[in-house]
XYZ file of C-alpha atoms in Angstrom:
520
model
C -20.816 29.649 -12.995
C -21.922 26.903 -15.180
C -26.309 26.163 -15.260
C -26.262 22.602 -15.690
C -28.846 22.337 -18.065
C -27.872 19.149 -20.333
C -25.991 15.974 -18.621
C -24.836 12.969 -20.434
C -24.516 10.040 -18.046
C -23.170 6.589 -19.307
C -21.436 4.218 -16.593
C -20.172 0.689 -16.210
C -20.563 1.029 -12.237
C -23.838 2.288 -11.387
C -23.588 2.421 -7.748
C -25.298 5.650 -6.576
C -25.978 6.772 -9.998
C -30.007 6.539 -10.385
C -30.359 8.541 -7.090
C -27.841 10.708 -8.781
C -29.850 10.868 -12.176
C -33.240 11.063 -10.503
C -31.643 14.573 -7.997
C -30.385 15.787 -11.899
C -34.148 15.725 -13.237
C -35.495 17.212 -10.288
C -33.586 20.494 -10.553
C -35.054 20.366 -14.718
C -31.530 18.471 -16.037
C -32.128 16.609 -19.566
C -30.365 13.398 -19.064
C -28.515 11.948 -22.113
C -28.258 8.096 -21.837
C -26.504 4.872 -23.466
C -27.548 0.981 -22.978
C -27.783 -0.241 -20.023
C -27.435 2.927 -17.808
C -30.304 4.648 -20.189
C -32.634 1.337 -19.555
C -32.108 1.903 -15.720
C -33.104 5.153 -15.839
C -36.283 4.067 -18.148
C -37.305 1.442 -16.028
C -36.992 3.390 -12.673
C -39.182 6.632 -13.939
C -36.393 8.827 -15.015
C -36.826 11.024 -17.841
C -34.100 9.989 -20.666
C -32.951 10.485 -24.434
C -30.657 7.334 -25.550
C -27.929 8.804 -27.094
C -28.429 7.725 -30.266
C -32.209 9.545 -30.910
C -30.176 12.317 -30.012
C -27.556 12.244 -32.281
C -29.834 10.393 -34.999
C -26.861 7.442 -35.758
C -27.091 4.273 -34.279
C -24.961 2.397 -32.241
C -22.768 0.179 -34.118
C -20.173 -2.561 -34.262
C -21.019 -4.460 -31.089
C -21.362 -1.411 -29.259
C -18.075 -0.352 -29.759
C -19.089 2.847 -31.732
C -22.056 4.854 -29.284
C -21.122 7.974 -28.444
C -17.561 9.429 -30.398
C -20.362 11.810 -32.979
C -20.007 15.593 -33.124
C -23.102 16.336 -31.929
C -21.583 14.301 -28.369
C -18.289 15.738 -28.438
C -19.498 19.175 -30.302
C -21.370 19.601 -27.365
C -19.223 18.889 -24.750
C -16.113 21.198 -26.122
C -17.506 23.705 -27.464
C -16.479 27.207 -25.979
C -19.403 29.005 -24.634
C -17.186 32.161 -24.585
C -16.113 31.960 -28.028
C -19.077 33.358 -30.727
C -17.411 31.304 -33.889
C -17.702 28.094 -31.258
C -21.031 29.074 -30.320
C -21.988 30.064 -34.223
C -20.780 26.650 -35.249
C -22.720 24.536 -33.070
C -25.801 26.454 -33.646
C -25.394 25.922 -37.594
C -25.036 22.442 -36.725
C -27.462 21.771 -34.356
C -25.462 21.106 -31.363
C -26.614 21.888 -28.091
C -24.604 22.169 -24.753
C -23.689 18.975 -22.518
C -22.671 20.447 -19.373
C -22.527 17.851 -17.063
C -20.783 14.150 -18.082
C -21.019 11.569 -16.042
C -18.300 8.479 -16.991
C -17.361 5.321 -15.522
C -15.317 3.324 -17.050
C -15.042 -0.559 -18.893
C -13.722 -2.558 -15.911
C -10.566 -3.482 -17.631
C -8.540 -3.899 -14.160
C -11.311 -6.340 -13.159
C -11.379 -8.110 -15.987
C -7.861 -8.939 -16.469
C -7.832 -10.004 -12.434
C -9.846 -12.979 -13.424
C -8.028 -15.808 -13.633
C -10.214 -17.495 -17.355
C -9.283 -13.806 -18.817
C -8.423 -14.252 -22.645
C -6.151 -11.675 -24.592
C -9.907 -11.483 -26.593
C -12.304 -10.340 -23.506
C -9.248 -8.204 -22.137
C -9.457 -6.195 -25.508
C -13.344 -5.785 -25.439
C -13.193 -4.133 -22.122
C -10.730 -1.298 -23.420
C -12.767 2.017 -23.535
C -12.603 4.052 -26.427
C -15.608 6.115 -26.274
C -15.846 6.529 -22.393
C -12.009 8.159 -21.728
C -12.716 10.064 -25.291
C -15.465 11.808 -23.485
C -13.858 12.296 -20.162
C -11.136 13.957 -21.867
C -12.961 16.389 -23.570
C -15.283 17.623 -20.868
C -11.897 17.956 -18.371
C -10.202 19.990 -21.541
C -13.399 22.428 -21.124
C -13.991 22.443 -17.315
C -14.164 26.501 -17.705
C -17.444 25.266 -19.247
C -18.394 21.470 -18.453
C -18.419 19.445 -15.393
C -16.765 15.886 -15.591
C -17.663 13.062 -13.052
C -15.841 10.376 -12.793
C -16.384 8.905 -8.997
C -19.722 7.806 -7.672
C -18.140 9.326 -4.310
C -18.848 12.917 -5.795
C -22.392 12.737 -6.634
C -23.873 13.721 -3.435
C -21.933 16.484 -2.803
C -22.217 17.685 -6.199
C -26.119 18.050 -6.032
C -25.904 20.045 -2.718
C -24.151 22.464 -4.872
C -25.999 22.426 -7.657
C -28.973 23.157 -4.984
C -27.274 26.032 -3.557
C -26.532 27.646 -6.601
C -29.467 27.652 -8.822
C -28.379 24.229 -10.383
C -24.911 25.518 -11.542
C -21.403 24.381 -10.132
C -18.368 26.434 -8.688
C -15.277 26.702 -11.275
C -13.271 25.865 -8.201
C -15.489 22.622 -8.439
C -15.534 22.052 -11.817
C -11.413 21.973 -11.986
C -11.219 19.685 -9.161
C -13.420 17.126 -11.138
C -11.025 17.691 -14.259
C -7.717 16.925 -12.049
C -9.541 14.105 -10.926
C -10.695 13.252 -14.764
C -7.132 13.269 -15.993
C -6.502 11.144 -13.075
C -8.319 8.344 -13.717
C -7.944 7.985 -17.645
C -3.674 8.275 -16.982
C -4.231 5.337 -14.750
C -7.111 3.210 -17.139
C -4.509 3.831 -19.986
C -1.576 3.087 -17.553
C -3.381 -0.186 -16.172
C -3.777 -1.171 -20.207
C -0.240 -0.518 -21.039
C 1.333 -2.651 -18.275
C -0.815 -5.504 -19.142
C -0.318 -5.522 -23.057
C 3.594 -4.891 -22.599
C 3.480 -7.688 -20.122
C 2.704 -9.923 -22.753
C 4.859 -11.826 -25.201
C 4.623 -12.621 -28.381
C 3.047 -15.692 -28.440
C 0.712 -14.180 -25.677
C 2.479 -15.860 -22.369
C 2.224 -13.335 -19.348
C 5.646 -11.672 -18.318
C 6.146 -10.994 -15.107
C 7.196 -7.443 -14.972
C 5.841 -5.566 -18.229
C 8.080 -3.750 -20.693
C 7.056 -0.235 -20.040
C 5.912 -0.302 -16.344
C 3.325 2.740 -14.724
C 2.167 2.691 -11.385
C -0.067 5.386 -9.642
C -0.200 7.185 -5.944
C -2.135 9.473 -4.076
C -0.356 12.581 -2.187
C -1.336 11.487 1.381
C 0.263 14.803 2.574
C 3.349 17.171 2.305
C 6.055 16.941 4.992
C 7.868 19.448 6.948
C 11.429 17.567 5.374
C 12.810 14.585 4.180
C 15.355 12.488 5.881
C 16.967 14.979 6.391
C 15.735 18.743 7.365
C 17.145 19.860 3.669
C 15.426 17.772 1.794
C 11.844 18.182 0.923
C 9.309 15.200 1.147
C 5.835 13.990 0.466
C 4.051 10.964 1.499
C 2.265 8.758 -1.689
C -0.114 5.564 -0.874
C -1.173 3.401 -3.660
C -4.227 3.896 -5.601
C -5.760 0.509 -4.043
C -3.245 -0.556 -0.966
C -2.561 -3.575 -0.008
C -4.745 -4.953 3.010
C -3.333 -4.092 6.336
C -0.874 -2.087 4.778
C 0.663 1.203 7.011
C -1.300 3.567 4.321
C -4.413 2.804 5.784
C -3.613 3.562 9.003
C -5.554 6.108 11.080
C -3.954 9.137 13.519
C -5.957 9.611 16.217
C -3.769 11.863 17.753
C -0.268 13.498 17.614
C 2.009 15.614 15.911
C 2.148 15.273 11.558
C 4.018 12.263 10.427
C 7.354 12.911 9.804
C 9.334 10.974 6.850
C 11.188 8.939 8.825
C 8.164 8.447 11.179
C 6.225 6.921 7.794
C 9.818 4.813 7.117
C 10.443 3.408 10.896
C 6.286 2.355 11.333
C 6.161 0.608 8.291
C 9.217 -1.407 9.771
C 7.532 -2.067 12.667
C 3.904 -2.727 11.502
C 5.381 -5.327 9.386
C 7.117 -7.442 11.631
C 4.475 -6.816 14.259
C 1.903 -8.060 12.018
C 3.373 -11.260 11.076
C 2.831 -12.811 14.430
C -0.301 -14.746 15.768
C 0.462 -14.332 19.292
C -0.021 -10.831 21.053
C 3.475 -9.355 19.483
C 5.590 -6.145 20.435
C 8.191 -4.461 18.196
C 10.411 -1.333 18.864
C 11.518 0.173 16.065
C 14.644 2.371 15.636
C 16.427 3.465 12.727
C 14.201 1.282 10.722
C 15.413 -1.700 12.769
C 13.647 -3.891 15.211
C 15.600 -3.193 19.014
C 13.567 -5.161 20.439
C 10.494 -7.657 19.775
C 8.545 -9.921 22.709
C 5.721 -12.344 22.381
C 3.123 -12.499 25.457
C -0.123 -13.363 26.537
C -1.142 -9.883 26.384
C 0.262 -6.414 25.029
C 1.407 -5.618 27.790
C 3.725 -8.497 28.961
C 4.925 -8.427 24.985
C 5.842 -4.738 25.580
C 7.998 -5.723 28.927
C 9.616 -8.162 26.592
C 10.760 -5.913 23.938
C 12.027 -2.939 26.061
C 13.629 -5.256 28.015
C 16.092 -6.224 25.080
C 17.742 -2.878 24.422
C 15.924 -0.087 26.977
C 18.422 2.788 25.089
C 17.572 2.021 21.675
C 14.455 2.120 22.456
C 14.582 5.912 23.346
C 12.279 7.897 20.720
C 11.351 4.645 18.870
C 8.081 3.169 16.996
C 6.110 1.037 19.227
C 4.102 -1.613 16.932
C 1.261 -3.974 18.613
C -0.657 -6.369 16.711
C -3.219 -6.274 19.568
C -5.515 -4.054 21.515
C -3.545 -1.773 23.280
C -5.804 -1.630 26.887
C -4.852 0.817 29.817
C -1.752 -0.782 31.170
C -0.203 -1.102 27.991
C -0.376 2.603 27.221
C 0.548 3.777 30.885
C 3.950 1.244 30.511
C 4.755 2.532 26.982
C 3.842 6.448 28.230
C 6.718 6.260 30.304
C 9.545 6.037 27.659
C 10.061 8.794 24.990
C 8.185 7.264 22.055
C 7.681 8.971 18.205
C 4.507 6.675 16.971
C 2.749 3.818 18.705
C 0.478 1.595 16.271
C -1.891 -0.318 16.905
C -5.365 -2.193 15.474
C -7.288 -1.005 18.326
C -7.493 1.143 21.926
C -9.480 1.249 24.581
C -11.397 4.241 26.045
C -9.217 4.121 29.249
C -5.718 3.573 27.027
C -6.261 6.542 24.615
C -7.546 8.786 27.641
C -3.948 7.710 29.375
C -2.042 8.325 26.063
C -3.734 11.991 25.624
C -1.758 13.221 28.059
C 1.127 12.891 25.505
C -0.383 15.053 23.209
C 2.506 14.763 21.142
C 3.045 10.847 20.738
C 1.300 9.876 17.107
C -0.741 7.450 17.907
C -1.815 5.249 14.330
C -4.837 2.625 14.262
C -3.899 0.052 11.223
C -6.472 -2.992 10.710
C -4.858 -6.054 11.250
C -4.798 -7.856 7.583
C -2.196 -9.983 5.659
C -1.597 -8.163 2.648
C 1.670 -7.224 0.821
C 2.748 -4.497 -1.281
C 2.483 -6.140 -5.487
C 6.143 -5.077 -5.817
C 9.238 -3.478 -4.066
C 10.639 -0.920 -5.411
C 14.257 0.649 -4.899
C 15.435 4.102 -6.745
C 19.068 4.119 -8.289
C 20.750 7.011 -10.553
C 18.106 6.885 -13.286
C 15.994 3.805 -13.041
C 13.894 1.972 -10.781
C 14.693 -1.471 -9.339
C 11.555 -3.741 -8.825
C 10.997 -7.084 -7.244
C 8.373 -9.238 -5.485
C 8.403 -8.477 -1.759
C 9.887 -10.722 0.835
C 6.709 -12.396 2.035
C 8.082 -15.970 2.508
C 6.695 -17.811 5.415
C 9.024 -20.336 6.951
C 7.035 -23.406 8.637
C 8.572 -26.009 11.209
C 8.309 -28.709 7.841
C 10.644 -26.655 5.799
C 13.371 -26.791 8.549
C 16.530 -29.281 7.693
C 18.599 -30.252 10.838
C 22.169 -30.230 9.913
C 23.694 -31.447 13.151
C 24.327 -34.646 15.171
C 22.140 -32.576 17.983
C 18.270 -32.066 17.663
C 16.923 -28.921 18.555
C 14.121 -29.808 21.240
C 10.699 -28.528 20.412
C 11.205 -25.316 22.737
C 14.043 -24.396 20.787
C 12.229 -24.681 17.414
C 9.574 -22.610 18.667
C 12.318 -19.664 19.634
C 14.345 -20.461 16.246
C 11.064 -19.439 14.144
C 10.609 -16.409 15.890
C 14.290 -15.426 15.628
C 13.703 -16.129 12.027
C 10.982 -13.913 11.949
C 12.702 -10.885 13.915
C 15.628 -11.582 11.619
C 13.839 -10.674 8.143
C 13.488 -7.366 9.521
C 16.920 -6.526 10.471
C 19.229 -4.799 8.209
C 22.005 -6.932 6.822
C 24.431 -8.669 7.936
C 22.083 -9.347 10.526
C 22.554 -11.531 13.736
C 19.622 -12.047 16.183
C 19.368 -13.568 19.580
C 16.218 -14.704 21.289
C 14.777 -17.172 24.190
C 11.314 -17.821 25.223
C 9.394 -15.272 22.915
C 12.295 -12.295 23.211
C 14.945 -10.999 21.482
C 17.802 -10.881 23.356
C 20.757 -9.255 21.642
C 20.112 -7.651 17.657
C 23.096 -7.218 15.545
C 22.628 -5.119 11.962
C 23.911 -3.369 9.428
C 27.433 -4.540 9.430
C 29.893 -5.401 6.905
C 31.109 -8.198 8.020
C 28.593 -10.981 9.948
C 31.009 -11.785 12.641
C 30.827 -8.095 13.429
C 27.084 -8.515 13.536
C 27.414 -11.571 15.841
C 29.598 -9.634 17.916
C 27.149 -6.741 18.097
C 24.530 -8.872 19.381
C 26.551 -10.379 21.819
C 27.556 -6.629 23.532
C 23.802 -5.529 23.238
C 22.577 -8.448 24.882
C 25.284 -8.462 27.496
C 24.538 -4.348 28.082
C 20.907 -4.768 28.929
C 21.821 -7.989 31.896
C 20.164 -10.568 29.388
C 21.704 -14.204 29.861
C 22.328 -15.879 26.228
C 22.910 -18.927 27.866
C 20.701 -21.664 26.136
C 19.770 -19.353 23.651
C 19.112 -19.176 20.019
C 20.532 -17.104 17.494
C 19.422 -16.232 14.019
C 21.464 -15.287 10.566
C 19.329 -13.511 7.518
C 22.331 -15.134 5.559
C 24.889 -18.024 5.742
C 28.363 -17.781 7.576
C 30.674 -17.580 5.269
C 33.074 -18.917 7.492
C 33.130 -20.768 11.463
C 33.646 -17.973 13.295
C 30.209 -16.675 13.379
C 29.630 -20.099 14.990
C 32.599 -19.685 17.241
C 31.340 -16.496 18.662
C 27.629 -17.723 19.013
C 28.935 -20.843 20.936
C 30.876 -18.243 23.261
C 28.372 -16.953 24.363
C 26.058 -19.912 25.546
C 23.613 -20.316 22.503
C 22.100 -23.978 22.438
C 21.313 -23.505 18.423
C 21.414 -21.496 15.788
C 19.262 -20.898 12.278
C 20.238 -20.129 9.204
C 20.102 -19.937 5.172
C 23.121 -22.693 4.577
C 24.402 -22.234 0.663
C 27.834 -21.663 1.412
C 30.484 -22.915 0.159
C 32.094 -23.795 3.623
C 28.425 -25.242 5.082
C 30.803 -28.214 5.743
C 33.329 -26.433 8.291
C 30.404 -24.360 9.857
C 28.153 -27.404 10.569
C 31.350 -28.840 12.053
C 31.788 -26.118 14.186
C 27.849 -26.055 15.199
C 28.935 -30.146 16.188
C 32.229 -29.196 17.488
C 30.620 -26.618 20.049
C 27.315 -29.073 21.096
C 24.785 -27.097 18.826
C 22.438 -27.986 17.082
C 21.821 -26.087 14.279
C 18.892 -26.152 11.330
C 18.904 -24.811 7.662
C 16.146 -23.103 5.803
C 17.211 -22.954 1.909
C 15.584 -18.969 2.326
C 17.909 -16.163 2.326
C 16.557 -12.962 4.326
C 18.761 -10.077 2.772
C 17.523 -6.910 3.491
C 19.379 -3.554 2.547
């Protein structure tokens, strides 16, 4: 074990670090200090040496030359095993820095702000602070590096139970951690410089493109019980994302479990009325709108009670007791939730095997989508487009009455979920009928039509949805079979002139968006 007996601490967020400094001094720690973080310490009692008394050489140009001096860096590599190491620094007049304690420039910060100049997003590019991280994580058999304010509590008790020295155990944690941080400082730099053009305008995607996760956990499998999985979440995720969710009960997340919630959280979450989804193969089989939970829930099963069997349950509102004792009695994988009661998680503990996830309600989305493909990476913006009642174009001689428009939004909604070619049909806050995944959309209009028909649901005076345009009338032809009063869709093709005549041949009325929905 390592005495810590020398600690350099020089950080750009200071949260937690003077109690930090101040528990360092107590245990007989010299504290090493630069600028700002040295005058805190002054000013607040704690016993400090500015770096450059120490080193005897001044800070220089503008600061950005304080700390890269063999004397700093001398002291933080050398080997305390090796005697020419140790020989050297002693001819030299280096002492031991065994603890170093970095933060570093806020460059994500600064380049978040909207005034941010190419100039002030240079100036907050640490050279000195990942230099010294770095080293100290190179020697962790000898140094301790600190890089989150999160670890300085902990790292004290240790320090107190262990005659001020840390664990190596500890010691290489911190340096995984180090290594951590400065890939994704340098990673955060290189998207935004190879974002840029020439001439300095700001690229949408960057040239050379890094992105960073966490290993939430390991999996038992993949997709698949032969392939091997793990589950990542961003560094920072999006608000109201699925990674933030909490388990408060229930067998591990499986892959697919992870795949089929994050379906159903985000078409749950969309709604501002209590909302239901059921989830199933990453597909919504069935989505309600109620007053409450629990009359959303009756909504949803309702559309497709067999595809419902060992589904994800998503609510976008408390889940209270009568809500959980309806859902307990059908074979569910994950329900989701923002919040339970008392009563509904006591009634849901008796299916100790259901995973039951609590996931703050936020609107947030993911910065990009990614897909994999042989050897590269396709990226785009996600699908967050919200369609209003204004951005609606009625194409037909009939009006859809307000009723209608209200069921043609949600349709919409439920729609932008479903794999394409995808066909939905829904009255008065339900879905009635959900056709995906096929080839061809008439197939998918078909499908919707036998689902709805199997579960005794009426599409008489219905609406139906289409993620894409019908590429020819007899999408319309088999909607109008079946009773539908009016249907919504993209428009954009290049027979929008027989289809809308169809929609007017059949009585129904039938409203454009200009937004295509594909989803693959």
């Amino acid at each position: 074990m390592t005495k810590i007996t020398r600690a350099l601490i020089s950080v750009s967020d200071k949260t937690g670090v003077l109690d930090f400094a101040k528990a360092l001094a107590a245990q007989g720690v010299e504290i090493l200090s630069t600028g700002g973080t040295a005058k805190l310490f002054s000013d607040n009692g704690v016993p400090v040496i500015e770096v450059a008394d120490y080193t005897g050489f001044p800070e220089m140009l503008d600061g950005r030359v304080k700390t890269l001096h063999p004397k700093i860096h001398g002291g933080i590599l050398g080997r305390r095993d090796l005697p020419a190491h140790v020989a050297t620094m002693a001819e030299h007049q280096i002492g031991n820095i065994d603890l170093v304690c970095v933060n570093l420039y806020p460059f994500e910060a600064t380049i978040a702000k909207p005034d941010c100049c190419y100039e002030d997003a240079i100036e907050n590019i640490d050279i000195g602070g990942p230099a010294m991280v770095r080293s100290a994580a190179k020697n962790h058999a000898h140094v301790a590096i600190v890089t989150d304010a999160s670890d300085y509590a902990d790292l004290i008790k240790e320090m107190q139970a262990n005659d001020g020295a840390l664990l190596l155990a500890t010691r290489k944690v911190l340096a995984k951690k180090a290594f951590s941080h400065t890939a994704a400082y340098d990673g955060a730099i290189s998207n935004y410089l190879t974002s840029l053009t020439s001439d300095g305008e700001k690229k949408s995607y960057p040239d050379r493109l890094n992105m960073q996760f966490v290993k939430v956990q390991d999996m038992r499998y993949g997709e698949n019980p032969h392939q091997s999985a793990a589950f990542y979440r961003d560094i920072d995720p999006a608000m109201g994302s699925l990674a933030a969710y909490k388990q408060l009960q229930g067998k591990e997340l499986s892959y697919n479990n992870v795949a089929d919630s994050d379906a159903a959280w985000e078409c749950v979450k969309q709604f501002a009325e209590p909302a239901c989804v059921i989830v199933k193969h990453a597909n919504p089989c069935g989505v309600g709108l109620g007053s409450d939970s629990y009359s959303a829930y009756r909504l949803a099963f309702a559309t497709d009670t067999t595809s419902a069997f060992g589904g994800i349950i998503a609510f976008n509102q408390t889940v209270d007791a009568d809500t959980a004792e309806a859902v307990s009695k059908q074979f569910m994988e994950v329900l989701i939730a923002p919040a339970y009661t008392a009563e509904a998680l006591a009634l849901l503990a008796k299916k100790q095997n259901v995973r039951v996830l609590e996931v703050p309600v936020e609107q947030g989305a993911n910065r990009f989508d990614v897909k994999r493909v042989g050897g590269g990476l396709l990226v785009q913006t996600p699908d967050s487009h919200i369609l209003t009642l204004n951005d609606l174009k009625v194409v037909t001689k009939l009006q859809p009455t307000e009723a209608q428009l209200k069921d043609l939004l949600f349709a919409w909604n439920v729609a932008k979920f479903v794999k394409s070619n995808a066909i939905v049909f829904c009255g008065k806050g339900q879905t009635l009928g959900v056709g995906a995944g096929q080839m061809s959309r008439v197939d998918s209009t078909k499908i919707a039509a036998i689902k709805a028909k199997a579960a005794g649901l009426d599409l008489r005076g219905s609406v139906a949805a289409s993620d894409a345009f019908f590429p020819f009338r007899d999408g319309v032809d088999v909607i109008a079979e079946n009773g539908v009063a009016a249907i919504i869709q993209p428009g954009g093709s290049v027979r929008d002139d027989e289809v809308i005549a169809a929609a007017d041949e059949h009585g129904i009325a039938m409203v454009v968006t200009g937004i295509r929905h594909f989803r693959h």
